[in-house]
Tab-separated table of C-alpha atoms and ligand atoms in Angstrom:
chain	number	residue	atom	x	y	z
A	1	MET	CA	155.662	72.411	-281.843
A	2	PRO	CA	153.845	69.741	-283.862
A	3	ASP	CA	155.031	66.185	-283.522
A	4	ALA	CA	157.365	65.149	-286.394
A	5	ARG	CA	155.360	62.012	-287.134
A	6	LEU	CA	152.133	63.975	-287.325
A	7	THR	CA	153.788	66.485	-289.666
A	8	ARG	CA	155.032	63.652	-291.873
A	9	VAL	CA	151.566	62.120	-292.147
A	10	ALA	CA	149.980	65.519	-292.797
A	11	THR	CA	152.466	66.182	-295.603
A	12	CYS	CA	151.680	62.805	-297.172
A	13	VAL	CA	147.917	63.356	-296.862
A	14	ARG	CA	148.280	66.743	-298.540
A	15	ALA	CA	150.315	65.294	-301.410
A	16	ALA	CA	148.277	62.109	-301.846
A	17	ARG	CA	146.093	61.451	-304.877
A	18	SER	CA	144.116	58.958	-302.867
A	19	VAL	CA	143.634	58.530	-299.131
A	20	VAL	CA	141.791	55.684	-297.406
A	21	ALA	CA	140.781	55.601	-293.752
A	22	MET	CA	139.823	52.340	-292.142
A	23	THR	CA	138.119	52.661	-288.778
A	24	GLY	CA	137.201	50.363	-285.929
A	25	ALA	CA	135.397	50.639	-282.616
A	26	GLY	CA	138.095	52.928	-281.173
A	27	ILE	CA	136.910	55.892	-283.215
A	28	SER	CA	133.536	55.736	-281.485
A	29	ALA	CA	135.002	55.140	-278.013
A	30	GLU	CA	134.978	58.824	-277.144
A	31	SER	CA	131.369	59.043	-278.237
A	32	GLY	CA	130.624	56.588	-275.435
A	33	VAL	CA	130.118	53.499	-277.596
A	34	PRO	CA	131.891	50.506	-276.034
A	35	THR	CA	134.661	48.779	-277.988
A	36	PHE	CA	134.828	44.989	-278.272
A	37	ARG	CA	138.282	44.157	-276.913
A	38	GLY	CA	140.342	45.694	-274.142
A	39	SER	CA	139.551	46.072	-270.464
A	40	ALA	CA	136.072	47.626	-270.893
A	41	GLY	CA	135.313	45.849	-274.179
A	42	LEU	CA	132.004	44.099	-274.857
A	43	TRP	CA	133.712	40.736	-275.366
A	44	ARG	CA	134.901	40.885	-271.733
A	45	SER	CA	131.329	40.669	-270.457
A	46	PHE	CA	129.540	38.970	-273.334
A	47	SER	CA	130.286	35.870	-275.337
A	48	PRO	CA	130.323	36.319	-279.121
A	49	SER	CA	129.192	32.727	-279.579
A	50	ASP	CA	126.010	33.446	-277.552
A	51	LEU	CA	125.203	36.722	-279.290
A	52	ALA	CA	126.934	37.252	-282.584
A	53	THR	CA	126.726	34.050	-284.610
A	54	PRO	CA	124.015	32.586	-286.884
A	55	GLU	CA	123.804	29.628	-284.489
A	56	ALA	CA	123.117	31.933	-281.536
A	57	PHE	CA	120.288	33.588	-283.455
A	58	ALA	CA	118.809	30.219	-284.455
A	59	ARG	CA	118.983	29.080	-280.812
A	60	ASP	CA	117.702	32.209	-279.095
A	61	PRO	CA	116.643	35.085	-281.363
A	62	ARG	CA	115.060	36.909	-278.432
A	63	LEU	CA	118.369	37.034	-276.526
A	64	VAL	CA	120.263	38.188	-279.601
A	65	TRP	CA	117.716	40.945	-280.294
A	66	GLU	CA	117.821	42.019	-276.636
A	67	TRP	CA	121.539	42.512	-276.913
A	68	TYR	CA	121.327	44.400	-280.177
A	69	ARG	CA	118.498	46.594	-278.835
A	70	TRP	CA	120.616	47.374	-275.781
A	71	ARG	CA	123.493	48.338	-278.070
A	72	ARG	CA	121.132	50.498	-280.158
A	73	ASP	CA	120.150	52.234	-276.909
A	74	LEU	CA	123.798	53.062	-276.185
A	75	ILE	CA	124.400	54.303	-279.714
A	76	ARG	CA	121.169	56.308	-279.957
A	77	VAL	CA	122.281	58.677	-277.196
A	78	ALA	CA	125.832	58.946	-278.566
A	79	HIS	CA	127.016	61.755	-280.830
A	80	PRO	CA	129.727	61.775	-283.466
A	81	ASN	CA	132.996	63.050	-281.983
A	82	PRO	CA	135.664	65.296	-283.577
A	83	GLY	CA	137.365	62.215	-285.085
A	84	HIS	CA	134.238	61.259	-287.056
A	85	LEU	CA	133.837	64.887	-288.135
A	86	VAL	CA	137.388	65.124	-289.501
A	87	LEU	CA	136.848	62.017	-291.644
A	88	ALA	CA	133.592	63.488	-292.977
A	89	ARG	CA	135.481	66.659	-293.927
A	90	PHE	CA	138.245	64.593	-295.590
A	91	GLU	CA	135.550	63.107	-297.852
A	92	LYS	CA	134.488	66.623	-298.821
A	93	ASN	CA	137.885	68.273	-299.072
A	94	LEU	CA	140.439	65.718	-300.288
A	95	PRO	CA	140.603	64.938	-304.023
A	96	GLN	CA	139.980	61.232	-303.474
A	97	PHE	CA	139.034	59.806	-300.126
A	98	GLN	CA	137.450	56.495	-299.179
A	99	LEU	CA	136.268	55.632	-295.689
A	100	VAL	CA	136.049	51.933	-294.812
A	101	THR	CA	134.580	51.075	-291.428
A	102	GLN	CA	134.125	47.937	-289.393
A	103	ASN	CA	131.675	49.810	-287.187
A	104	VAL	CA	127.940	49.218	-287.356
A	105	ASP	CA	126.933	52.237	-285.262
A	106	GLY	CA	126.138	54.698	-288.063
A	107	LEU	CA	128.089	57.517	-286.365
A	108	HIS	CA	130.150	58.173	-289.499
A	109	GLN	CA	126.965	58.887	-291.461
A	110	ARG	CA	125.649	61.075	-288.665
A	111	ALA	CA	128.937	63.008	-288.856
A	112	GLY	CA	128.341	63.602	-292.574
A	113	SER	CA	130.232	60.780	-294.325
A	114	HIS	CA	128.252	59.617	-297.356
A	115	THR	CA	130.371	57.282	-299.449
A	116	LEU	CA	131.666	54.977	-296.731
A	117	ILE	CA	131.945	51.215	-297.020
A	118	GLU	CA	130.423	49.450	-294.014
A	119	LEU	CA	132.190	46.104	-293.967
A	120	HIS	CA	130.241	44.681	-291.016
A	121	GLY	CA	126.788	46.071	-291.790
A	122	ASN	CA	124.684	48.539	-289.833
A	123	ILE	CA	122.946	48.006	-286.512
A	124	TRP	CA	120.032	50.240	-287.545
A	125	ARG	CA	119.028	47.934	-290.370
A	126	ALA	CA	117.327	44.567	-290.098
A	127	ARG	CA	116.851	41.974	-292.796
A	128	CYS	CA	114.902	38.786	-293.245
A	129	ALA	CA	116.611	35.892	-291.475
A	130	ALA	CA	115.144	33.482	-294.038
A	131	GLY	CA	116.557	35.473	-296.934
A	132	CYS	CA	113.321	36.693	-298.581
A	133	GLY	CA	115.167	39.931	-299.335
A	134	ARG	CA	113.262	42.317	-297.069
A	135	LEU	CA	115.410	45.041	-295.552
A	136	THR	CA	114.112	47.490	-292.972
A	137	GLU	CA	115.774	50.615	-291.744
A	138	GLU	CA	115.244	51.970	-288.246
A	139	PRO	CA	115.520	55.707	-288.064
A	140	GLY	CA	117.589	55.416	-284.902
A	141	GLN	CA	114.910	56.375	-282.477
A	142	GLY	CA	111.715	54.938	-281.137
A	143	CYS	CA	112.475	51.379	-282.170
A	144	LEU	CA	112.585	50.106	-278.628
A	145	ALA	CA	109.014	50.904	-277.763
A	146	GLY	CA	106.382	48.469	-278.917
A	147	PRO	CA	102.679	49.320	-279.237
A	148	GLY	CA	101.578	51.455	-276.283
A	149	GLY	CA	105.163	52.361	-275.411
A	150	ALA	CA	105.945	49.008	-273.809
A	151	PRO	CA	109.419	47.679	-274.506
A	152	ALA	CA	109.402	45.430	-277.543
A	153	VAL	CA	110.692	42.101	-276.308
A	154	ASP	CA	109.729	39.869	-279.204
A	155	PRO	CA	112.121	39.611	-282.109
A	156	PRO	CA	110.691	41.631	-285.002
A	157	ALA	CA	108.851	39.587	-287.621
A	158	CYS	CA	109.313	39.755	-291.368
A	159	ALA	CA	106.274	40.097	-293.659
A	160	CYS	CA	107.075	36.635	-295.064
A	161	GLY	CA	106.434	35.062	-291.644
A	162	SER	CA	110.062	34.518	-290.719
A	163	LEU	CA	112.043	36.679	-288.298
A	164	LEU	CA	114.072	39.766	-289.035
A	165	ARG	CA	117.699	39.774	-287.902
A	166	PRO	CA	120.150	42.642	-287.422
A	167	ASP	CA	121.797	43.461	-290.764
A	168	VAL	CA	125.291	42.969	-289.388
A	169	VAL	CA	127.998	40.435	-290.109
A	170	TRP	CA	128.284	37.754	-287.462
A	171	PHE	CA	131.228	35.492	-286.667
A	172	GLY	CA	131.346	32.684	-289.181
A	173	GLU	CA	129.617	34.738	-291.869
A	174	ALA	CA	131.111	36.100	-295.048
A	175	LEU	CA	131.276	39.811	-295.737
A	176	ASP	CA	129.264	41.176	-298.642
A	177	PRO	CA	131.648	40.495	-301.541
A	178	ARG	CA	130.814	43.859	-303.171
A	179	HIS	CA	131.916	45.723	-300.052
A	180	ILE	CA	135.144	43.860	-299.392
A	181	THR	CA	136.068	43.987	-303.099
A	182	ARG	CA	135.661	47.774	-303.161
A	183	ALA	CA	137.639	48.113	-299.924
A	184	ILE	CA	140.501	45.957	-301.232
A	185	GLU	CA	140.640	47.949	-304.459
A	186	ALA	CA	140.692	51.252	-302.561
A	187	ALA	CA	143.488	49.952	-300.310
A	188	ARG	CA	145.454	48.648	-303.291
A	189	VAL	CA	145.620	51.978	-305.079
A	190	CYS	CA	145.756	54.482	-302.216
A	191	ASP	CA	148.813	56.556	-301.315
A	192	VAL	CA	147.988	56.810	-297.608
A	193	LEU	CA	146.027	54.392	-295.422
A	194	LEU	CA	144.967	55.696	-292.011
A	195	VAL	CA	144.101	52.780	-289.711
A	196	VAL	CA	142.125	54.301	-286.874
A	197	GLY	CA	140.977	52.678	-283.634
A	198	THR	CA	140.995	49.040	-284.602
A	199	SER	CA	142.664	46.099	-282.875
A	200	ALA	CA	143.450	44.820	-286.401
A	201	VAL	CA	142.713	41.198	-285.568
A	202	VAL	CA	139.450	40.521	-287.422
A	203	TYR	CA	139.878	39.398	-291.022
A	204	PRO	CA	139.398	40.193	-293.835
A	205	ALA	CA	139.416	43.852	-292.690
A	206	ALA	CA	142.763	43.300	-290.951
A	207	ALA	CA	144.316	42.382	-294.305
A	208	LEU	CA	143.761	45.846	-295.788
A	209	PRO	CA	146.919	47.455	-294.302
A	210	ARG	CA	149.146	44.814	-295.886
A	211	ILE	CA	147.371	45.222	-299.233
A	212	ALA	CA	147.880	48.985	-299.048
A	213	ARG	CA	151.529	48.586	-298.121
A	214	GLN	CA	152.139	46.173	-300.997
A	215	GLY	CA	150.630	48.800	-303.281
A	216	GLY	CA	153.158	51.336	-302.017
A	217	ALA	CA	150.959	53.282	-299.599
A	218	LEU	CA	152.121	54.876	-296.391
A	219	VAL	CA	150.355	52.908	-293.654
A	220	VAL	CA	149.584	54.965	-290.565
A	221	GLU	CA	148.256	53.439	-287.374
A	222	LEU	CA	146.331	55.717	-285.054
A	223	ASN	CA	145.537	53.970	-281.801
A	224	ILE	CA	145.883	54.449	-278.064
A	225	GLU	CA	147.870	51.227	-277.766
A	226	ASP	CA	149.868	48.607	-279.657
A	227	THR	CA	148.174	46.137	-281.991
A	228	PRO	CA	149.494	43.379	-284.265
A	229	LEU	CA	149.697	46.078	-286.966
A	230	THR	CA	152.004	48.364	-284.976
A	231	ALA	CA	155.232	46.646	-286.023
A	232	GLU	CA	154.238	46.783	-289.699
A	233	ALA	CA	152.959	50.352	-289.836
A	234	ASP	CA	155.139	53.036	-291.430
A	235	VAL	CA	154.038	55.605	-288.868
A	236	VAL	CA	152.367	55.088	-285.505
A	237	LEU	CA	150.373	57.955	-284.007
A	238	ARG	CA	149.549	57.363	-280.351
A	239	GLY	CA	146.517	58.983	-278.792
A	240	PRO	CA	142.742	59.169	-278.900
A	241	ALA	CA	141.318	59.513	-282.417
A	242	ALA	CA	139.172	62.452	-281.304
A	243	ASP	CA	142.381	64.403	-280.552
A	244	VAL	CA	144.833	63.084	-283.122
A	245	LEU	CA	142.603	63.397	-286.214
A	246	PRO	CA	141.823	67.101	-285.610
A	247	ALA	CA	145.552	67.719	-284.992
A	248	LEU	CA	146.336	65.973	-288.285
A	249	GLU	CA	143.664	67.902	-290.162
A	250	ALA	CA	145.038	71.169	-288.840
A	251	LEU	CA	148.434	70.389	-290.392
A	252	ALA	CA	147.211	68.772	-293.638
B	1	OAD	P1	138.196	46.380	-280.978
B	1	OAD	O1	137.390	46.593	-279.764
B	1	OAD	O2	138.750	45.025	-281.216
B	1	OAD	O3	139.440	47.371	-280.973
B	1	OAD	C1	139.299	48.723	-280.675
B	1	OAD	C2	140.655	49.377	-280.846
B	1	OAD	O4	140.498	50.769	-280.658
B	1	OAD	C3	141.716	48.901	-279.857
B	1	OAD	O5	142.925	48.623	-280.554
B	1	OAD	C4	141.899	50.104	-278.905
B	1	OAD	O6	143.225	50.226	-278.449
B	1	OAD	C5	141.541	51.251	-279.830
B	1	OAD	N1	141.007	52.441	-279.170
B	1	OAD	C6	140.202	52.520	-278.073
B	1	OAD	N2	139.876	53.781	-277.807
B	1	OAD	C7	140.474	54.553	-278.760
B	1	OAD	C8	140.504	55.950	-279.036
B	1	OAD	N3	139.849	56.810	-278.282
B	1	OAD	N4	141.214	56.364	-280.111
B	1	OAD	C9	141.894	55.485	-280.888
B	1	OAD	N5	141.901	54.158	-280.664
B	1	OAD	C10	141.209	53.689	-279.628
B	1	OAD	O7	137.321	46.895	-282.213
B	1	OAD	P2	137.495	46.578	-283.759
B	1	OAD	O8	138.932	46.511	-284.137
B	1	OAD	O9	136.632	47.524	-284.483
B	1	OAD	O10	133.017	42.558	-285.522
B	1	OAD	O11	136.874	45.145	-283.852
B	1	OAD	C11	136.766	44.524	-285.104
B	1	OAD	C12	135.528	43.695	-285.145
B	1	OAD	O12	135.544	42.759	-284.067
B	1	OAD	C13	134.241	44.467	-284.926
B	1	OAD	O13	133.760	45.058	-286.095
B	1	OAD	C14	133.318	43.429	-284.415
B	1	OAD	C15	134.242	42.779	-283.419
B	1	OAD	O14	133.941	41.515	-283.023
B	1	OAD	C16	131.861	41.903	-285.572
B	1	OAD	O15	131.015	42.006	-284.697
B	1	OAD	C17	131.730	41.066	-286.789
B	2	ZN	ZN1	111.202	37.535	-294.994
């Protein structure tokens, strides 16, 4: 028999005019992409201040690029999982659906999501570190090999003579105001907010559940464990996103 909480959320999703899903690293966990926090999280073995700040890049761009290239390697061999696929189908099948992700891995797009808001950028893009405006997009393969197939160890250069940097948001940097404004507006007017696989500690993304709740939405947390959001959520669904989202879709 289906879980009563799952049935409640499915009923609300079915009746909603507008549904928003906000995702974090947990949705890609079952695709084999490491999360940031938790026992096997990246921030257990790596220091954000050495790798994910503008100061780190200014100090040692080669080290920062090495780390991002390593992460691209992990993501390149990963595939979207059933959780990503459900959210792509929600975009197609629900009357109004907005996906907001903190992930930079591009797995939502590979699953078929088109209109998502990427709050923290995308690891497959690079942009000029000096701000000349150049943006490059890696297709997701082949970017590790330099000329002759040797690993590319030098940070990529921009045509203006400066360096390219990963087009992601680092600690201490502001989010693109267009993206966060759209996300806040979507959260404000939605009827259901699904918060999937995020530790809900990094702002401003972590503020979206409260904004949705103030606007009258049902806030649903889907996570394998408790987070600071758990106590505030209207419904908590425990379990891996790759299992719970298909179960929800089947009832919705
Ligand atoms: P975290 O690594 O902080 O949190 C991942 C969350 O996913 C945790 O709450 C886990 O319990 C949960 N989780 C793990 N596996 C899951 C599964 N199979 N199904 C459902 N939930 C699962 O990742 P984020 O919350 O995305 O920012 O982190 C937010 C931001 O902090 C990231 O975007 C990144 C990071 O530093 C920047 O780099 C700017
Ligand atoms: Zn440039």
